[in-house]
Amino acid sequence: MKLLFLGDVMGRAGRAAVSQRLPQLRADWGLDFVVVNGENATSGAGLSPDHAKALLAAGADCVTLGDHAFDQKDMLSFIETEPRILRPLNYAKSAPGKGARLFQAAGGRKVLVAQVLGQVFMKRPFDDPFSAMDQVLRAHPLGGLAQAAIVDVHCEATSEKMAMGHFCDGRASLVVGTHTHVPTGDAQILPGGTAHLSDAGMCGDYNSVIGMDKAEPLRRFVTGMSKGRFTPAMGEATLSGVYVETDDRTGKATRIRMVRQGGRLEQAGP
């Protein structure tokens, strides 16, 4: 299969880039399945039902969330009615929605998508992501119940994201990090056949401070004082993510390429 994962969609600029570019990328690259992290798509904090619908309409087969999963309160009820939206596996036990699901792709092939939150440097004490992911992968073996498996690791520390990649090596097609909004340059296929990228980056305006208009973050860094709220930057966004090809028989990755389309960053793709 040909898989595309797009990193954190940041505000209006990120949503516009996905809506404008993803349909053509699906056609040009012959994509079989697309996952988009949408947890910052609504004003940089959470995802509203209307914006979730727009990402799905643009060509996302699944939208993952993160630690801001329910910043937009309407998502608490909407996620129960829309199975294509996933919140982290190790979020609060009482949280609505699911953290992993088996999806059907072209030709009847099955794709597992799962998301976990990391623990290192995160503001809230989430449950152990490794045991949560282990349980899901054991129940959905590659090349058996699932022809491909995509893991979104939403956390601060690159070390924790790398550790999850090695933990899942041979059991997932792709392990990719989200949350820090800056793409890393370590795209690789691990020894067991799992594609890994420590952070997919964001779909947002990079003339910013991790997607936010520069003025208020700079003020806080320089003076230690705040004057207003953070607001997403509104310039042209770069779609950032990763493209992976897999072997249907084994579910393992055969090719990985970083993706950067549009905006300020150097362009990249398959």
PDB file of C-alpha atoms in Angstrom:
ATOM      1  CA  MET A   1       0.000   0.000   0.000  1.00  0.00           C
ATOM      2  CA  LYS A   2       0.901   3.649  -0.394  1.00  0.00           C
ATOM      3  CA  LEU A   3       0.354   5.496   2.874  1.00  0.00           C
ATOM      4  CA  LEU A   4       0.534   9.181   3.757  1.00  0.00           C
ATOM      5  CA  PHE A   5       0.679  10.627   7.245  1.00  0.00           C
ATOM      6  CA  LEU A   6       0.372  14.402   7.716  1.00  0.00           C
ATOM      7  CA  GLY A   7       1.509  16.069  10.936  1.00  0.00           C
ATOM      8  CA  ASP A   8      -0.378  18.437  13.231  1.00  0.00           C
ATOM      9  CA  VAL A   9      -2.739  20.703  11.272  1.00  0.00           C
ATOM     10  CA  MET A  10      -2.273  24.194  12.703  1.00  0.00           C
ATOM     11  CA  GLY A  11      -5.174  26.625  12.508  1.00  0.00           C
ATOM     12  CA  ARG A  12      -6.777  28.087   9.407  1.00  0.00           C
ATOM     13  CA  ALA A  13      -3.579  28.095   7.362  1.00  0.00           C
ATOM     14  CA  GLY A  14      -3.052  24.375   7.964  1.00  0.00           C
ATOM     15  CA  ARG A  15      -6.664  23.518   7.210  1.00  0.00           C
ATOM     16  CA  ALA A  16      -6.521  25.482   3.962  1.00  0.00           C
ATOM     17  CA  ALA A  17      -3.353  23.691   2.870  1.00  0.00           C
ATOM     18  CA  VAL A  18      -4.899  20.269   3.514  1.00  0.00           C
ATOM     19  CA  SER A  19      -8.117  21.172   1.704  1.00  0.00           C
ATOM     20  CA  GLN A  20      -6.275  22.630  -1.278  1.00  0.00           C
ATOM     21  CA  ARG A  21      -3.457  20.115  -1.669  1.00  0.00           C
ATOM     22  CA  LEU A  22      -4.493  16.717  -0.313  1.00  0.00           C
ATOM     23  CA  PRO A  23      -7.036  15.795  -3.027  1.00  0.00           C
ATOM     24  CA  GLN A  24      -4.404  16.294  -5.735  1.00  0.00           C
ATOM     25  CA  LEU A  25      -1.737  14.434  -3.753  1.00  0.00           C
ATOM     26  CA  ARG A  26      -4.078  11.464  -3.370  1.00  0.00           C
ATOM     27  CA  ALA A  27      -4.492  11.332  -7.138  1.00  0.00           C
ATOM     28  CA  ASP A  28      -0.883  12.101  -8.126  1.00  0.00           C
ATOM     29  CA  TRP A  29       0.724   9.688  -5.654  1.00  0.00           C
ATOM     30  CA  GLY A  30      -1.933   6.952  -5.907  1.00  0.00           C
ATOM     31  CA  LEU A  31      -2.472   6.962  -2.153  1.00  0.00           C
ATOM     32  CA  ASP A  32      -4.380   4.076  -0.586  1.00  0.00           C
ATOM     33  CA  PHE A  33      -4.755   5.469   2.925  1.00  0.00           C
ATOM     34  CA  VAL A  34      -4.217   8.874   4.555  1.00  0.00           C
ATOM     35  CA  VAL A  35      -3.977   9.788   8.240  1.00  0.00           C
ATOM     36  CA  VAL A  36      -3.973  13.419   9.390  1.00  0.00           C
ATOM     37  CA  ASN A  37      -3.260  14.657  12.904  1.00  0.00           C
ATOM     38  CA  GLY A  38      -5.868  17.345  13.501  1.00  0.00           C
ATOM     39  CA  GLU A  39      -5.542  18.267  17.165  1.00  0.00           C
ATOM     40  CA  ASN A  40      -4.515  21.912  16.541  1.00  0.00           C
ATOM     41  CA  ALA A  41      -6.744  22.555  13.540  1.00  0.00           C
ATOM     42  CA  THR A  42      -9.241  24.802  15.341  1.00  0.00           C
ATOM     43  CA  SER A  43      -7.583  28.061  16.432  1.00  0.00           C
ATOM     44  CA  GLY A  44      -4.473  26.072  17.372  1.00  0.00           C
ATOM     45  CA  ALA A  45      -6.202  24.195  20.217  1.00  0.00           C
ATOM     46  CA  GLY A  46      -8.332  21.144  19.541  1.00  0.00           C
ATOM     47  CA  LEU A  47     -10.589  20.169  16.659  1.00  0.00           C
ATOM     48  CA  SER A  48     -14.190  21.224  16.105  1.00  0.00           C
ATOM     49  CA  PRO A  49     -16.713  18.926  14.407  1.00  0.00           C
ATOM     50  CA  ASP A  50     -16.963  21.237  11.377  1.00  0.00           C
ATOM     51  CA  HIS A  51     -13.197  21.323  10.909  1.00  0.00           C
ATOM     52  CA  ALA A  52     -13.015  17.548  11.386  1.00  0.00           C
ATOM     53  CA  LYS A  53     -15.558  17.123   8.598  1.00  0.00           C
ATOM     54  CA  ALA A  54     -13.495  19.405   6.347  1.00  0.00           C
ATOM     55  CA  LEU A  55     -10.317  17.334   6.871  1.00  0.00           C
ATOM     56  CA  LEU A  56     -12.200  14.125   6.123  1.00  0.00           C
ATOM     57  CA  ALA A  57     -13.807  15.656   3.041  1.00  0.00           C
ATOM     58  CA  ALA A  58     -10.364  16.718   1.785  1.00  0.00           C
ATOM     59  CA  GLY A  59      -9.234  13.092   1.692  1.00  0.00           C
ATOM     60  CA  ALA A  60      -8.205  11.992   5.181  1.00  0.00           C
ATOM     61  CA  ASP A  61      -9.303   8.433   5.941  1.00  0.00           C
ATOM     62  CA  CYS A  62      -8.568   8.914   9.635  1.00  0.00           C
ATOM     63  CA  VAL A  63      -7.937  11.967  11.848  1.00  0.00           C
ATOM     64  CA  THR A  64      -5.942  11.558  15.058  1.00  0.00           C
ATOM     65  CA  LEU A  65      -6.031  13.954  17.998  1.00  0.00           C
ATOM     66  CA  GLY A  66      -3.646  14.317  20.981  1.00  0.00           C
ATOM     67  CA  ASP A  67      -3.385  16.023  24.369  1.00  0.00           C
ATOM     68  CA  HIS A  68      -5.693  18.797  23.103  1.00  0.00           C
ATOM     69  CA  ALA A  69      -8.255  16.202  21.992  1.00  0.00           C
ATOM     70  CA  PHE A  70     -11.201  17.762  23.806  1.00  0.00           C
ATOM     71  CA  ASP A  71     -10.235  21.440  23.982  1.00  0.00           C
ATOM     72  CA  GLN A  72     -13.187  21.976  21.653  1.00  0.00           C
ATOM     73  CA  LYS A  73     -15.993  20.655  23.851  1.00  0.00           C
ATOM     74  CA  ASP A  74     -18.236  19.624  20.963  1.00  0.00           C
ATOM     75  CA  MET A  75     -15.689  16.898  20.197  1.00  0.00           C
ATOM     76  CA  LEU A  76     -16.765  15.077  23.381  1.00  0.00           C
ATOM     77  CA  SER A  77     -20.023  14.062  21.690  1.00  0.00           C
ATOM     78  CA  PHE A  78     -18.985  14.216  18.036  1.00  0.00           C
ATOM     79  CA  ILE A  79     -16.219  11.621  18.413  1.00  0.00           C
ATOM     80  CA  GLU A  80     -18.837   9.065  19.456  1.00  0.00           C
ATOM     81  CA  THR A  81     -20.618   9.489  16.125  1.00  0.00           C
ATOM     82  CA  GLU A  82     -17.560   9.676  13.824  1.00  0.00           C
ATOM     83  CA  PRO A  83     -15.439   6.486  13.898  1.00  0.00           C
ATOM     84  CA  ARG A  84     -12.778   8.023  11.655  1.00  0.00           C
ATOM     85  CA  ILE A  85     -11.567  10.260  14.507  1.00  0.00           C
ATOM     86  CA  LEU A  86      -9.247   8.729  17.114  1.00  0.00           C
ATOM     87  CA  ARG A  87      -8.126  10.086  20.479  1.00  0.00           C
ATOM     88  CA  PRO A  88      -5.079   8.668  22.300  1.00  0.00           C
ATOM     89  CA  LEU A  89      -5.294   5.125  23.689  1.00  0.00           C
ATOM     90  CA  ASN A  90      -3.922   6.156  27.074  1.00  0.00           C
ATOM     91  CA  TYR A  91      -6.088   9.232  27.587  1.00  0.00           C
ATOM     92  CA  ALA A  92      -8.429   9.279  30.605  1.00  0.00           C
ATOM     93  CA  LYS A  93     -10.296   5.978  30.919  1.00  0.00           C
ATOM     94  CA  SER A  94     -13.628   7.796  30.938  1.00  0.00           C
ATOM     95  CA  ALA A  95     -12.872   9.687  27.698  1.00  0.00           C
ATOM     96  CA  PRO A  96     -15.265   9.122  24.806  1.00  0.00           C
ATOM     97  CA  GLY A  97     -14.117   7.638  21.530  1.00  0.00           C
ATOM     98  CA  LYS A  98     -11.446   5.072  20.737  1.00  0.00           C
ATOM     99  CA  GLY A  99      -7.652   5.120  20.536  1.00  0.00           C
ATOM    100  CA  ALA A 100      -7.266   2.433  17.872  1.00  0.00           C
ATOM    101  CA  ARG A 101      -9.389   1.149  15.049  1.00  0.00           C
ATOM    102  CA  LEU A 102      -9.157  -1.172  12.055  1.00  0.00           C
ATOM    103  CA  PHE A 103     -10.069   0.644   8.836  1.00  0.00           C
ATOM    104  CA  GLN A 104     -10.820  -0.699   5.379  1.00  0.00           C
ATOM    105  CA  ALA A 105      -8.690   0.630   2.527  1.00  0.00           C
ATOM    106  CA  ALA A 106      -8.874   0.090  -1.222  1.00  0.00           C
ATOM    107  CA  GLY A 107      -9.287  -3.516  -2.322  1.00  0.00           C
ATOM    108  CA  GLY A 108     -10.647  -4.622   1.041  1.00  0.00           C
ATOM    109  CA  ARG A 109      -7.276  -4.340   2.726  1.00  0.00           C
ATOM    110  CA  LYS A 110      -7.276  -3.519   6.443  1.00  0.00           C
ATOM    111  CA  VAL A 111      -5.257  -0.722   8.068  1.00  0.00           C
ATOM    112  CA  LEU A 112      -4.843  -0.422  11.816  1.00  0.00           C
ATOM    113  CA  VAL A 113      -4.403   3.122  13.152  1.00  0.00           C
ATOM    114  CA  ALA A 114      -3.514   3.739  16.794  1.00  0.00           C
ATOM    115  CA  GLN A 115      -2.358   6.742  18.791  1.00  0.00           C
ATOM    116  CA  VAL A 116      -0.682   7.099  22.188  1.00  0.00           C
ATOM    117  CA  LEU A 117       0.424  10.045  24.302  1.00  0.00           C
ATOM    118  CA  GLY A 118       3.937  10.133  25.676  1.00  0.00           C
ATOM    119  CA  GLN A 119       4.828  10.750  29.322  1.00  0.00           C
ATOM    120  CA  VAL A 120       8.166  12.611  29.194  1.00  0.00           C
ATOM    121  CA  PHE A 121       7.828  16.414  29.648  1.00  0.00           C
ATOM    122  CA  MET A 122       4.059  16.247  29.167  1.00  0.00           C
ATOM    123  CA  LYS A 123       1.932  18.436  31.443  1.00  0.00           C
ATOM    124  CA  ARG A 124      -0.431  15.650  32.492  1.00  0.00           C
ATOM    125  CA  PRO A 125       0.446  12.169  33.843  1.00  0.00           C
ATOM    126  CA  PHE A 126      -0.913   9.854  31.157  1.00  0.00           C
ATOM    127  CA  ASP A 127      -0.957   6.063  31.477  1.00  0.00           C
ATOM    128  CA  ASP A 128       1.950   3.973  30.168  1.00  0.00           C
ATOM    129  CA  PRO A 129       1.913   4.255  26.355  1.00  0.00           C
ATOM    130  CA  PHE A 130       4.049   1.165  25.777  1.00  0.00           C
ATOM    131  CA  SER A 131       1.755  -1.336  27.479  1.00  0.00           C
ATOM    132  CA  ALA A 132      -1.256   0.291  25.815  1.00  0.00           C
ATOM    133  CA  MET A 133       0.313  -0.034  22.361  1.00  0.00           C
ATOM    134  CA  ASP A 134       1.577  -3.547  23.022  1.00  0.00           C
ATOM    135  CA  GLN A 135      -1.954  -4.744  23.728  1.00  0.00           C
ATOM    136  CA  VAL A 136      -3.299  -3.289  20.473  1.00  0.00           C
ATOM    137  CA  LEU A 137      -0.483  -4.623  18.274  1.00  0.00           C
ATOM    138  CA  ARG A 138      -0.771  -8.109  19.770  1.00  0.00           C
ATOM    139  CA  ALA A 139      -4.451  -8.135  18.832  1.00  0.00           C
ATOM    140  CA  HIS A 140      -3.774  -6.974  15.241  1.00  0.00           C
ATOM    141  CA  PRO A 141      -0.746  -8.851  13.859  1.00  0.00           C
ATOM    142  CA  LEU A 142       0.780  -7.510  10.649  1.00  0.00           C
ATOM    143  CA  GLY A 143       0.127  -9.657   7.619  1.00  0.00           C
ATOM    144  CA  GLY A 144      -2.816 -11.246   9.406  1.00  0.00           C
ATOM    145  CA  LEU A 145      -5.724  -9.163  10.615  1.00  0.00           C
ATOM    146  CA  ALA A 146      -4.041  -5.966   9.372  1.00  0.00           C
ATOM    147  CA  GLN A 147      -2.246  -5.472   6.050  1.00  0.00           C
ATOM    148  CA  ALA A 148      -0.730  -2.258   7.465  1.00  0.00           C
ATOM    149  CA  ALA A 149      -0.498  -0.568  10.858  1.00  0.00           C
ATOM    150  CA  ILE A 150       0.143   3.123  11.554  1.00  0.00           C
ATOM    151  CA  VAL A 151       1.128   4.365  15.021  1.00  0.00           C
ATOM    152  CA  ASP A 152       0.967   8.073  15.945  1.00  0.00           C
ATOM    153  CA  VAL A 153       3.173   8.834  18.982  1.00  0.00           C
ATOM    154  CA  HIS A 154       2.087  12.213  20.332  1.00  0.00           C
ATOM    155  CA  CYS A 155       4.727  13.475  22.748  1.00  0.00           C
ATOM    156  CA  GLU A 156       7.474  16.002  23.483  1.00  0.00           C
ATOM    157  CA  ALA A 157      10.664  13.930  23.714  1.00  0.00           C
ATOM    158  CA  THR A 158      12.282  12.564  20.568  1.00  0.00           C
ATOM    159  CA  SER A 159      13.875   9.877  22.747  1.00  0.00           C
ATOM    160  CA  GLU A 160      10.445   8.572  23.720  1.00  0.00           C
ATOM    161  CA  LYS A 161       9.300   8.618  20.096  1.00  0.00           C
ATOM    162  CA  MET A 162      12.408   6.722  19.023  1.00  0.00           C
ATOM    163  CA  ALA A 163      11.886   4.204  21.813  1.00  0.00           C
ATOM    164  CA  MET A 164       8.328   3.598  20.635  1.00  0.00           C
ATOM    165  CA  GLY A 165       9.588   3.036  17.105  1.00  0.00           C
ATOM    166  CA  HIS A 166      11.997   0.340  18.266  1.00  0.00           C
ATOM    167  CA  PHE A 167       9.353  -1.137  20.605  1.00  0.00           C
ATOM    168  CA  CYS A 168       6.980  -1.531  17.639  1.00  0.00           C
ATOM    169  CA  ASP A 169       9.653  -2.587  15.112  1.00  0.00           C
ATOM    170  CA  GLY A 170       8.376  -5.511  13.063  1.00  0.00           C
ATOM    171  CA  ARG A 171       4.854  -5.091  14.406  1.00  0.00           C
ATOM    172  CA  ALA A 172       3.830  -1.805  12.724  1.00  0.00           C
ATOM    173  CA  SER A 173       4.258  -0.458   9.200  1.00  0.00           C
ATOM    174  CA  LEU A 174       4.891   3.115  10.394  1.00  0.00           C
ATOM    175  CA  VAL A 175       5.608   4.736  13.741  1.00  0.00           C
ATOM    176  CA  VAL A 176       5.581   8.524  13.464  1.00  0.00           C
ATOM    177  CA  GLY A 177       5.830  11.265  16.075  1.00  0.00           C
ATOM    178  CA  THR A 178       3.620  14.320  16.351  1.00  0.00           C
ATOM    179  CA  HIS A 179       3.143  17.237  18.794  1.00  0.00           C
ATOM    180  CA  THR A 180       6.334  19.339  18.517  1.00  0.00           C
ATOM    181  CA  HIS A 181       5.477  20.827  15.081  1.00  0.00           C
ATOM    182  CA  VAL A 182       9.066  20.624  13.768  1.00  0.00           C
ATOM    183  CA  PRO A 183       9.920  17.886  11.219  1.00  0.00           C
ATOM    184  CA  THR A 184      12.915  15.734  12.055  1.00  0.00           C
ATOM    185  CA  GLY A 185      15.361  14.421   9.450  1.00  0.00           C
ATOM    186  CA  ASP A 186      15.611  10.781  10.608  1.00  0.00           C
ATOM    187  CA  ALA A 187      13.187   9.009   8.267  1.00  0.00           C
ATOM    188  CA  GLN A 188      14.308   5.379   8.096  1.00  0.00           C
ATOM    189  CA  ILE A 189      13.187   1.766   7.961  1.00  0.00           C
ATOM    190  CA  LEU A 190      14.162   0.035  11.195  1.00  0.00           C
ATOM    191  CA  PRO A 191      15.776  -3.448  11.172  1.00  0.00           C
ATOM    192  CA  GLY A 192      12.462  -5.244  11.694  1.00  0.00           C
ATOM    193  CA  GLY A 193      10.767  -3.472   8.778  1.00  0.00           C
ATOM    194  CA  THR A 194       8.959  -0.610  10.496  1.00  0.00           C
ATOM    195  CA  ALA A 195       9.209   2.857   8.939  1.00  0.00           C
ATOM    196  CA  HIS A 196      10.004   5.525  11.518  1.00  0.00           C
ATOM    197  CA  LEU A 197      10.129   9.317  11.688  1.00  0.00           C
ATOM    198  CA  SER A 198      10.564  10.983  15.077  1.00  0.00           C
ATOM    199  CA  ASP A 199       8.351  13.940  14.180  1.00  0.00           C
ATOM    200  CA  ALA A 200       6.219  14.593  11.111  1.00  0.00           C
ATOM    201  CA  GLY A 201       6.198  18.361  11.659  1.00  0.00           C
ATOM    202  CA  MET A 202       3.102  20.476  11.226  1.00  0.00           C
ATOM    203  CA  CYS A 203       0.795  21.507   8.442  1.00  0.00           C
ATOM    204  CA  GLY A 204       1.064  25.217   9.129  1.00  0.00           C
ATOM    205  CA  ASP A 205       2.901  28.482   8.523  1.00  0.00           C
ATOM    206  CA  TYR A 206       6.590  28.033   9.420  1.00  0.00           C
ATOM    207  CA  ASN A 207       7.163  31.805   9.540  1.00  0.00           C
ATOM    208  CA  SER A 208       6.053  31.500  13.142  1.00  0.00           C
ATOM    209  CA  VAL A 209       6.874  29.997  16.515  1.00  0.00           C
ATOM    210  CA  ILE A 210       5.671  26.387  16.097  1.00  0.00           C
ATOM    211  CA  GLY A 211       2.695  27.662  14.122  1.00  0.00           C
ATOM    212  CA  MET A 212       1.776  30.611  16.320  1.00  0.00           C
ATOM    213  CA  ASP A 213       2.063  34.249  15.242  1.00  0.00           C
ATOM    214  CA  LYS A 214       5.523  35.346  16.391  1.00  0.00           C
ATOM    215  CA  ALA A 215       4.651  38.489  18.369  1.00  0.00           C
ATOM    216  CA  GLU A 216       3.231  37.009  21.567  1.00  0.00           C
ATOM    217  CA  PRO A 217       5.676  34.072  21.955  1.00  0.00           C
ATOM    218  CA  LEU A 218       8.612  36.443  21.384  1.00  0.00           C
ATOM    219  CA  ARG A 219       7.241  38.884  23.956  1.00  0.00           C
ATOM    220  CA  ARG A 220       6.991  36.126  26.547  1.00  0.00           C
ATOM    221  CA  PHE A 221      10.477  34.807  25.827  1.00  0.00           C
ATOM    222  CA  VAL A 222      12.069  38.264  25.949  1.00  0.00           C
ATOM    223  CA  THR A 223      10.150  39.852  28.816  1.00  0.00           C
ATOM    224  CA  GLY A 224       8.711  36.915  30.736  1.00  0.00           C
ATOM    225  CA  MET A 225       5.297  38.573  30.536  1.00  0.00           C
ATOM    226  CA  SER A 226       2.213  37.955  28.452  1.00  0.00           C
ATOM    227  CA  LYS A 227       0.064  40.574  26.776  1.00  0.00           C
ATOM    228  CA  GLY A 228      -2.429  38.456  24.900  1.00  0.00           C
ATOM    229  CA  ARG A 229      -3.366  35.009  23.671  1.00  0.00           C
ATOM    230  CA  PHE A 230      -1.394  32.930  21.215  1.00  0.00           C
ATOM    231  CA  THR A 231      -2.977  33.024  17.734  1.00  0.00           C
ATOM    232  CA  PRO A 232      -2.065  30.803  14.771  1.00  0.00           C
ATOM    233  CA  ALA A 233       0.108  32.328  12.032  1.00  0.00           C
ATOM    234  CA  MET A 234      -1.802  32.980   8.830  1.00  0.00           C
ATOM    235  CA  GLY A 235       0.835  32.742   6.076  1.00  0.00           C
ATOM    236  CA  GLU A 236       1.048  30.023   3.467  1.00  0.00           C
ATOM    237  CA  ALA A 237       1.355  26.636   5.140  1.00  0.00           C
ATOM    238  CA  THR A 238       3.677  23.744   4.386  1.00  0.00           C
ATOM    239  CA  LEU A 239       2.116  20.278   4.407  1.00  0.00           C
ATOM    240  CA  SER A 240       4.590  18.221   6.448  1.00  0.00           C
ATOM    241  CA  GLY A 241       4.504  14.480   6.920  1.00  0.00           C
ATOM    242  CA  VAL A 242       5.756  11.160   5.656  1.00  0.00           C
ATOM    243  CA  TYR A 243       5.028   8.837   2.729  1.00  0.00           C
ATOM    244  CA  VAL A 244       5.455   5.076   3.134  1.00  0.00           C
ATOM    245  CA  GLU A 245       5.058   2.102   0.836  1.00  0.00           C
ATOM    246  CA  THR A 246       4.356  -1.315   2.333  1.00  0.00           C
ATOM    247  CA  ASP A 247       4.275  -4.983   1.365  1.00  0.00           C
ATOM    248  CA  ASP A 248       0.691  -6.247   1.676  1.00  0.00           C
ATOM    249  CA  ARG A 249       1.856  -9.750   2.531  1.00  0.00           C
ATOM    250  CA  THR A 250       3.988  -8.786   5.533  1.00  0.00           C
ATOM    251  CA  GLY A 251       2.754  -5.288   6.311  1.00  0.00           C
ATOM    252  CA  LYS A 252       6.339  -4.088   6.557  1.00  0.00           C
ATOM    253  CA  ALA A 253       7.653  -0.913   4.970  1.00  0.00           C
ATOM    254  CA  THR A 254       9.587  -1.057   1.713  1.00  0.00           C
ATOM    255  CA  ARG A 255      10.068   2.706   1.210  1.00  0.00           C
ATOM    256  CA  ILE A 256       9.859   5.907   3.252  1.00  0.00           C
ATOM    257  CA  ARG A 257      10.111   9.532   2.163  1.00  0.00           C
ATOM    258  CA  MET A 258       9.630  12.775   4.045  1.00  0.00           C
ATOM    259  CA  VAL A 259       6.886  15.051   2.710  1.00  0.00           C
ATOM    260  CA  ARG A 260       6.981  18.848   2.570  1.00  0.00           C
ATOM    261  CA  GLN A 261       4.617  20.508   0.122  1.00  0.00           C
ATOM    262  CA  GLY A 262       4.024  24.249  -0.285  1.00  0.00           C
ATOM    263  CA  GLY A 263       4.992  27.098   2.001  1.00  0.00           C
ATOM    264  CA  ARG A 264       8.496  28.047   3.133  1.00  0.00           C
ATOM    265  CA  LEU A 265      10.297  24.745   3.700  1.00  0.00           C
ATOM    266  CA  GLU A 266      12.390  22.918   1.121  1.00  0.00           C
ATOM    267  CA  GLN A 267      10.019  20.748  -0.902  1.00  0.00           C
ATOM    268  CA  ALA A 268      10.107  16.976  -0.565  1.00  0.00           C
ATOM    269  CA  GLY A 269       7.980  13.999  -1.515  1.00  0.00           C
ATOM    270  CA  PRO A 270       8.056  10.548  -3.085  1.00  0.00           C
TER     271      PRO A 270
END
